[in-house]
Coordinates of C-alpha atoms and ligand atoms in Angstrom, one line a residue:
M179 CA -286.8 -228.5 22.4
N180 CA -284.7 -229.2 19.3
N181 CA -282.1 -231.2 21.2
F182 CA -279.1 -231.8 19.0
E183 CA -278.1 -234.7 21.3
E184 CA -275.9 -236.7 19.0
Y185 CA -273.8 -233.6 18.3
C186 CA -273.5 -232.7 22.0
T187 CA -271.7 -236.0 22.5
Q188 CA -269.7 -236.0 19.3
F189 CA -268.1 -232.6 19.4
V190 CA -266.9 -232.6 23.0
Q191 CA -265.6 -236.2 22.8
E192 CA -263.8 -235.6 19.5
V193 CA -262.3 -232.2 20.2
G194 CA -260.7 -233.2 23.5
N195 CA -257.9 -235.7 23.7
K196 CA -258.1 -238.7 26.0
E197 CA -254.3 -238.8 26.6
G198 CA -251.9 -235.9 27.2
A199 CA -253.1 -232.3 26.6
V200 CA -256.9 -232.3 26.6
S201 CA -257.2 -229.2 24.4
P202 CA -256.1 -229.8 20.8
A203 CA -252.5 -228.9 19.9
I204 CA -251.9 -225.9 17.7
T205 CA -249.3 -226.9 15.1
N206 CA -247.7 -223.5 14.3
S207 CA -245.4 -224.6 11.5
A208 CA -245.6 -223.7 7.9
S209 CA -243.4 -226.6 6.8
F210 CA -242.7 -230.1 8.0
A211 CA -239.4 -232.0 7.9
Y212 CA -239.4 -235.4 6.2
G213 CA -236.3 -236.9 7.8
T214 CA -235.3 -239.0 4.9
P215 CA -235.6 -238.6 1.1
E216 CA -237.6 -241.9 1.0
I217 CA -240.2 -240.5 3.3
G218 CA -240.2 -237.2 1.4
E219 CA -240.9 -239.2 -1.8
G220 CA -243.7 -241.2 0.0
I221 CA -245.4 -238.0 1.3
F222 CA -245.4 -236.5 -2.2
D223 CA -246.8 -239.7 -3.9
G224 CA -249.4 -240.2 -1.1
S225 CA -248.1 -243.5 0.2
V226 CA -246.9 -241.9 3.5
K227 CA -249.6 -240.1 5.4
K228 CA -247.6 -237.2 7.0
P229 CA -247.9 -233.5 6.6
L230 CA -246.3 -232.1 3.4
Y231 CA -246.5 -228.3 3.8
S232 CA -249.1 -226.2 5.6
R233 CA -250.7 -224.9 2.4
M234 CA -251.7 -228.5 1.6
G235 CA -252.7 -229.6 5.1
N236 CA -251.9 -229.0 8.8
P237 CA -252.5 -231.4 11.7
T238 CA -254.6 -229.0 13.7
T239 CA -256.7 -228.2 10.6
A240 CA -256.9 -231.9 9.8
K241 CA -258.6 -232.6 13.2
L242 CA -261.2 -229.8 12.5
E243 CA -261.8 -231.3 9.0
S244 CA -262.5 -234.8 10.4
I245 CA -265.0 -233.4 12.9
I246 CA -266.9 -231.4 10.4
A247 CA -266.9 -234.2 7.8
K248 CA -268.4 -236.5 10.5
M249 CA -270.9 -233.8 11.5
D250 CA -272.4 -233.9 8.0
G251 CA -271.8 -237.6 7.1
G252 CA -269.2 -236.7 4.5
I253 CA -266.1 -238.8 3.4
G254 CA -263.9 -235.8 4.1
A255 CA -263.6 -232.1 4.3
V256 CA -261.2 -229.3 3.4
A257 CA -261.0 -226.3 5.7
T258 CA -260.2 -222.9 4.2
S259 CA -259.2 -219.4 5.2
S260 CA -262.8 -218.1 5.0
G261 CA -266.3 -219.0 3.9
M262 CA -265.8 -217.4 0.5
A263 CA -262.6 -219.4 0.1
A264 CA -264.7 -222.6 0.8
T265 CA -267.2 -221.6 -1.9
T266 CA -264.3 -220.7 -4.3
L267 CA -262.5 -224.0 -3.6
A268 CA -265.6 -226.1 -4.1
T269 CA -266.8 -224.3 -7.3
M270 CA -263.4 -223.8 -9.0
S271 CA -262.6 -227.4 -8.4
L272 CA -265.3 -228.3 -10.9
L273 CA -265.5 -225.4 -13.3
S274 CA -263.7 -224.5 -16.5
A275 CA -264.2 -221.7 -19.0
G276 CA -267.5 -222.2 -20.9
D277 CA -269.2 -224.0 -18.0
E278 CA -272.5 -222.9 -16.4
V279 CA -273.8 -222.6 -12.9
V280 CA -277.4 -222.5 -11.8
S281 CA -277.7 -220.5 -8.5
I282 CA -280.7 -220.5 -6.3
G283 CA -281.6 -218.5 -3.3
G284 CA -280.9 -215.4 -1.2
L285 CA -278.0 -214.9 -2.1
F286 CA -275.2 -214.0 0.3
G287 CA -273.6 -210.8 -1.2
G288 CA -270.1 -212.3 -1.6
T289 CA -271.4 -215.4 -3.3
Y290 CA -273.6 -213.3 -5.7
A291 CA -270.6 -211.2 -6.6
L292 CA -268.4 -214.3 -7.1
F293 CA -270.9 -215.8 -9.6
S294 CA -272.1 -212.7 -11.3
E295 CA -268.8 -210.8 -11.6
T296 CA -265.7 -212.7 -10.9
L297 CA -266.5 -216.1 -12.4
S298 CA -267.9 -214.4 -15.5
R299 CA -264.5 -212.9 -16.1
F300 CA -263.2 -216.4 -16.5
G301 CA -265.9 -217.4 -19.0
I302 CA -268.2 -219.1 -16.5
S303 CA -271.9 -217.9 -16.7
T304 CA -274.5 -218.2 -13.9
T305 CA -278.2 -217.9 -14.0
F306 CA -280.1 -217.0 -10.8
F307 CA -283.4 -218.2 -9.6
D308 CA -285.7 -217.8 -6.6
V309 CA -286.2 -221.0 -4.5
D310 CA -289.6 -221.9 -5.8
E311 CA -288.9 -221.5 -9.6
L312 CA -288.5 -225.3 -9.9
V313 CA -289.6 -225.5 -13.6
N314 CA -287.2 -222.7 -14.6
I315 CA -284.4 -224.3 -12.6
K316 CA -284.9 -227.6 -14.4
N317 CA -285.1 -225.9 -17.8
A318 CA -281.9 -223.8 -17.2
I319 CA -279.8 -227.0 -16.8
S320 CA -277.9 -227.6 -20.0
N321 CA -275.1 -230.0 -20.9
K322 CA -272.6 -227.3 -19.9
T323 CA -274.1 -226.9 -16.4
K324 CA -271.6 -228.2 -13.8
I325 CA -273.1 -227.0 -10.5
V326 CA -276.6 -226.3 -9.0
F327 CA -275.8 -224.1 -6.1
L328 CA -278.3 -223.4 -3.2
E329 CA -278.3 -221.5 0.1
S330 CA -280.2 -223.4 2.8
V331 CA -281.8 -220.2 4.0
G332 CA -282.0 -216.9 2.0
N333 CA -279.8 -214.3 3.7
P334 CA -281.3 -211.8 4.2
N335 CA -284.6 -212.6 2.3
M336 CA -285.4 -215.5 4.7
R337 CA -286.9 -217.7 1.9
L338 CA -286.7 -221.4 2.5
P339 CA -286.0 -223.9 -0.3
D340 CA -287.5 -227.3 -0.8
I341 CA -284.0 -228.8 -0.6
K342 CA -285.1 -232.4 -1.5
A343 CA -287.0 -231.2 -4.6
I344 CA -284.0 -229.2 -5.9
A345 CA -281.7 -232.1 -5.1
K346 CA -283.9 -234.3 -7.2
I347 CA -283.7 -231.9 -10.2
A348 CA -279.9 -231.7 -10.0
N349 CA -279.5 -235.5 -9.4
D350 CA -281.9 -236.5 -12.2
A351 CA -279.9 -234.2 -14.6
G352 CA -276.6 -235.7 -13.3
V353 CA -275.3 -232.3 -12.1
V354 CA -273.5 -231.6 -8.9
F355 CA -275.7 -230.2 -6.1
M356 CA -273.8 -227.8 -3.8
V357 CA -275.4 -226.3 -0.6
D358 CA -274.2 -223.4 1.4
N359 CA -275.3 -224.5 4.9
T360 CA -273.6 -221.7 6.8
I361 CA -276.8 -220.6 8.5
T362 CA -278.2 -224.0 9.4
P363 CA -275.4 -226.3 10.6
L364 CA -276.9 -229.3 12.6
S365 CA -280.4 -228.1 11.7
I366 CA -280.1 -229.2 8.1
S367 CA -277.8 -232.1 6.8
P368 CA -277.6 -231.4 3.1
L369 CA -275.6 -234.6 2.2
K370 CA -278.5 -236.6 3.6
L371 CA -281.0 -234.7 1.5
G372 CA -279.1 -235.4 -1.8
A373 CA -276.3 -232.8 -1.9
D374 CA -272.8 -233.7 -3.2
I375 CA -270.8 -230.9 -1.5
V376 CA -271.6 -228.7 1.4
V377 CA -269.9 -225.4 2.1
Y378 CA -269.7 -223.4 5.3
S379 CA -268.4 -220.1 6.6
T380 CA -267.2 -221.3 10.0
T381 CA -266.7 -217.6 10.9
K382 CA -270.4 -217.5 11.8
I383 CA -272.3 -219.7 14.3
M384 CA -269.8 -222.6 14.1
S385 CA -267.1 -220.5 15.8
G386 CA -269.8 -218.2 17.3
N387 CA -267.7 -215.5 18.9
A388 CA -266.0 -213.5 16.2
S389 CA -262.6 -214.9 17.0
A390 CA -261.7 -216.7 13.8
L391 CA -262.3 -216.3 10.1
G392 CA -262.7 -219.7 8.4
G393 CA -264.6 -221.9 6.0
C394 CA -265.0 -225.6 5.2
A395 CA -266.1 -227.7 2.2
V396 CA -267.5 -231.2 3.0
F397 CA -267.6 -233.8 0.2
R398 CA -269.5 -237.0 -0.2
A399 CA -267.9 -240.3 -1.1
I400 CA -267.7 -241.3 -4.7
N401 CA -269.5 -244.5 -5.5
V402 CA -266.5 -246.3 -7.0
D403 CA -268.2 -249.6 -7.8
G404 CA -271.7 -248.4 -8.9
A405 CA -273.1 -245.6 -11.0
D406 CA -272.0 -242.1 -10.1
K407 CA -272.6 -238.7 -11.8
F408 CA -268.8 -238.0 -11.5
K409 CA -268.1 -241.0 -13.7
T410 CA -270.0 -239.4 -16.7
D411 CA -268.4 -237.3 -19.5
R412 CA -269.7 -234.1 -17.8
Y413 CA -267.0 -234.5 -15.1
C414 CA -264.2 -236.1 -17.2
D415 CA -261.6 -233.9 -15.3
I416 CA -262.4 -235.8 -12.1
H417 CA -261.9 -239.3 -13.6
K418 CA -258.1 -239.4 -13.0
F419 CA -258.8 -238.6 -9.3
I420 CA -261.3 -241.4 -9.1
K421 CA -258.6 -243.7 -10.4
S422 CA -255.9 -242.5 -7.9
A423 CA -258.0 -241.7 -4.8
G424 CA -261.2 -243.8 -5.2
K425 CA -264.1 -242.7 -3.0
M426 CA -261.9 -239.8 -1.8
A427 CA -261.6 -238.4 -5.3
L428 CA -263.4 -235.1 -4.6
I429 CA -261.0 -234.2 -1.9
S430 CA -257.9 -234.9 -4.1
N431 CA -259.5 -233.0 -6.9
A432 CA -260.2 -229.9 -4.6
K433 CA -256.7 -230.0 -3.1
K434 CA -254.8 -230.6 -6.4
R435 CA -256.9 -228.4 -8.7
V436 CA -257.5 -225.5 -6.3
M437 CA -255.8 -225.5 -2.9
R438 CA -252.4 -226.2 -4.3
D439 CA -252.6 -223.3 -6.8
F440 CA -254.9 -220.7 -5.2
G441 CA -253.7 -221.4 -1.6
M442 CA -256.7 -220.4 0.5
S443 CA -255.5 -222.6 3.3
A444 CA -256.9 -222.5 6.9
N445 CA -254.4 -221.5 9.5
A446 CA -253.9 -223.6 12.6
N447 CA -254.9 -220.9 15.1
A448 CA -258.3 -220.4 13.4
S449 CA -258.8 -224.1 13.2
Y450 CA -258.2 -224.4 16.9
Q451 CA -260.7 -221.5 17.7
T452 CA -263.3 -223.1 15.5
M453 CA -263.0 -226.4 17.4
L454 CA -263.6 -224.6 20.6
G455 CA -266.7 -223.1 19.1
L456 CA -267.9 -226.5 17.9
E457 CA -267.9 -227.8 21.4
T458 CA -270.8 -225.5 22.3
L459 CA -272.5 -225.3 18.9
P460 CA -275.4 -227.6 19.7
L461 CA -276.2 -225.7 22.9
R462 CA -276.0 -222.3 21.2
M463 CA -278.1 -223.4 18.2
D464 CA -280.7 -224.9 20.4
R465 CA -281.1 -221.7 22.5
I466 CA -280.9 -219.2 19.6
V467 CA -283.4 -220.9 17.3
Q468 CA -285.9 -220.9 20.1
T469 CA -285.1 -217.2 21.0
V470 CA -285.5 -216.2 17.3
E471 CA -289.1 -217.5 17.3
I472 CA -289.9 -215.8 20.6
V473 CA -288.5 -212.4 19.4
A474 CA -290.1 -212.6 16.0
K475 CA -293.5 -213.3 17.5
A476 CA -293.3 -210.5 20.0
L477 CA -292.0 -207.9 17.6
D478 CA -294.6 -208.9 15.0
A479 CA -297.4 -208.7 17.6
N480 CA -296.2 -205.2 18.4
G481 CA -296.7 -204.1 14.8
L482 CA -293.1 -204.2 13.5
N483 CA -292.6 -205.5 10.0
I484 CA -290.8 -208.8 10.7
N485 CA -289.6 -211.4 8.2
H486 CA -289.2 -214.8 9.7
P487 CA -290.6 -218.2 8.5
S488 CA -291.9 -219.1 11.9
L489 CA -294.6 -216.4 11.5
E490 CA -297.9 -217.6 10.1
S491 CA -297.9 -214.7 7.7
H492 CA -294.6 -215.9 6.1
P493 CA -295.3 -217.6 2.7
Q494 CA -293.1 -220.6 3.7
N495 CA -294.5 -221.1 7.2
A496 CA -295.7 -224.6 6.3
R497 CA -292.2 -225.6 4.9
Y498 CA -290.6 -224.2 8.0
K499 CA -292.7 -226.4 10.2
K500 CA -292.2 -229.5 8.0
D501 CA -288.6 -229.3 6.8
F502 CA -287.0 -226.9 9.2
S503 CA -288.3 -228.3 12.5
K504 CA -284.8 -227.6 14.1
G505 CA -285.0 -224.0 13.1
C506 CA -283.6 -222.0 10.3
G507 CA -280.7 -220.3 12.0
T508 CA -280.1 -217.0 13.9
L509 CA -281.5 -214.4 11.4
L510 CA -284.7 -212.4 11.1
T511 CA -285.2 -209.1 9.4
I512 CA -287.0 -205.9 10.4
D513 CA -288.2 -203.6 7.6
M514 CA -288.4 -200.0 9.0
R515 CA -289.7 -198.8 5.6
T516 CA -287.2 -196.0 5.2
K517 CA -283.4 -195.6 5.6
E518 CA -284.0 -192.8 8.0
K519 CA -286.2 -194.9 10.3
A520 CA -283.7 -197.8 10.1
F521 CA -280.8 -195.6 11.1
K522 CA -282.9 -194.2 14.0
F523 CA -283.5 -197.8 15.2
L524 CA -279.8 -198.6 14.9
N525 CA -278.8 -195.5 16.7
K526 CA -281.2 -196.2 19.6
T527 CA -280.6 -199.9 20.2
E528 CA -278.4 -200.4 23.2
L529 CA -278.2 -204.2 22.9
A530 CA -277.4 -204.9 19.3
T531 CA -273.8 -204.7 18.0
L532 CA -273.7 -203.1 14.5
T533 CA -271.5 -205.3 12.3
A534 CA -271.6 -207.3 9.0
N535 CA -271.2 -210.6 10.9
I536 CA -274.0 -213.1 11.8
G537 CA -274.2 -216.1 14.1
D538 CA -272.4 -214.5 17.0
S539 CA -273.0 -215.1 20.7
R540 CA -274.1 -211.4 20.8
T541 CA -277.1 -210.0 18.9
L542 CA -276.0 -208.2 15.8
A543 CA -277.7 -205.7 13.5
L544 CA -277.0 -204.2 10.1
H545 CA -278.7 -201.9 7.6
M546 CA -278.5 -203.8 4.4
A547 CA -278.9 -201.3 1.5
S548 CA -276.1 -198.9 2.8
T549 CA -273.6 -201.6 3.6
I550 CA -273.2 -205.1 2.0
Y551 CA -275.6 -204.4 -0.9
R552 CA -274.5 -200.8 -1.6
D553 CA -272.8 -201.6 -4.9
F554 CA -275.8 -203.5 -6.3
D555 CA -278.3 -201.9 -8.7
D556 CA -282.0 -201.6 -7.9
E557 CA -283.0 -204.6 -10.0
V558 CA -280.5 -206.9 -8.2
K559 CA -281.5 -205.5 -4.8
G560 CA -285.2 -206.2 -5.7
F561 CA -284.3 -209.8 -6.6
L562 CA -282.4 -210.2 -3.4
G563 CA -285.1 -208.6 -1.3
I564 CA -283.1 -205.6 -0.2
T565 CA -285.5 -202.7 0.6
E566 CA -284.5 -199.2 1.8
G567 CA -285.4 -199.8 5.4
L568 CA -284.3 -203.4 5.8
I569 CA -282.3 -204.3 8.9
R570 CA -280.8 -207.8 9.3
I571 CA -280.8 -209.1 12.9
S572 CA -278.7 -212.0 14.0
I573 CA -280.1 -213.1 17.4
G574 CA -277.5 -214.0 20.1
L575 CA -277.5 -215.7 23.5
E576 CA -279.1 -212.8 25.5
S577 CA -282.3 -213.2 27.3
P578 CA -285.2 -213.0 24.7
Q579 CA -287.1 -210.6 26.9
D580 CA -284.1 -208.2 27.0
I581 CA -283.9 -208.3 23.2
I582 CA -287.6 -207.6 22.8
T583 CA -287.6 -204.7 25.3
D584 CA -284.6 -203.1 23.7
F585 CA -285.9 -203.5 20.2
L586 CA -289.4 -202.1 21.0
E587 CA -287.8 -199.1 22.6
A588 CA -285.5 -198.6 19.6
A589 CA -288.4 -198.8 17.2
K590 CA -290.4 -196.1 19.0
Ligands
PLP20 C1 -270.6 -215.1 5.7 C2 -271.1 -216.0 4.7 C3 -270.3 -216.4 3.7 C4 -268.9 -216.0 3.5 O1 -268.1 -216.3 4.6 P1 -266.7 -215.6 5.1 O2 -266.2 -216.4 6.2 O3 -267.2 -214.2 5.5 O4 -265.9 -215.5 3.9 C5 -270.8 -217.3 2.8 N1 -272.1 -217.7 2.8 C6 -272.9 -217.3 3.8 C7 -274.4 -217.8 3.8 C8 -272.5 -216.4 4.8 O5 -273.3 -215.9 5.7

């Protein structure tokens, strides 16, 4: 139905080698020998393209990075040890004390905590908005704003943004537009919609089987000859990288200003597992986004309180049909109204695995208020759409009918 045809070809062709070992080699070495001092000097000044040290780059990880960069039409990508590390890499590469962030969406708990608590300790302030507060978003952008950050789908509030409209606001203001596309890889291509940087937790559907923690940031090319927001005073820290690395400046900037000093490097084994996941990503996405719609419809028709944009009762159903025609990922939520009823459901389901992950081959479930959001106060929970009886479901590869039967039984 959604056919992700171009990716079906791309991933299997790029992951497998045409000569020698078909499966990608795992380079399990922390360091790399240079052979001669001249080559060592060349590696450090960038004129010799060979591995320097695994914190700064690893051949297995480099292969993963080139596949993900191509997937999104980026000039390059930097893989990291986790999804939070990708968000940290991308944001910290642009921010200094006194800067501001405008953050829009769900928001994933870790990202909310990063902006609201951790970055504020370093003098960086963030204002948060719901996806449809376009006027407030525009008005919040000041000359100190360095990033407009957006999640492609609210997790777990299931709100869908008008990505193009928000991209236009950021681009008109000359501010970097960053999208967390963890939930909708392949379905949504943020760089094509006007984003500058895309971040992923590859731990989720991109790997798909809970075998590897990882993340990736994808960067667009700098327009070296024409106008580019990174050439303005707002991003003066980047100018020296535009001089030295040209259109690849954002990659150099991220590696030299964050990866080198914070060291959130991906490991080769995780990069290998992630590539195996990518081989089947289009097939899994295609099946799961269809199953989510089938399950949401059946549970809704049976009187459960379901939140999914494919339902006509959802406030963004029209946007779902228009802008998210390839689905909005694996999630839906069930509001059981009380914690007691939610726990009863979770104790009765035989099919769902109870865990904080999403995007797995298996169907997963989690009570939100007692787990990921337990440290947030009522006001923040209200903003993020966390109610007492809220269960987040991540639909897996099982038969839709088996999921429906199990869930209706569990909800009795
Ligand atoms: C899981 C997740 C993250 C964080 O990824 P980790 O790999 O767990 O660090 C960030 N954003 C979203 C939308 C996520 O679902």
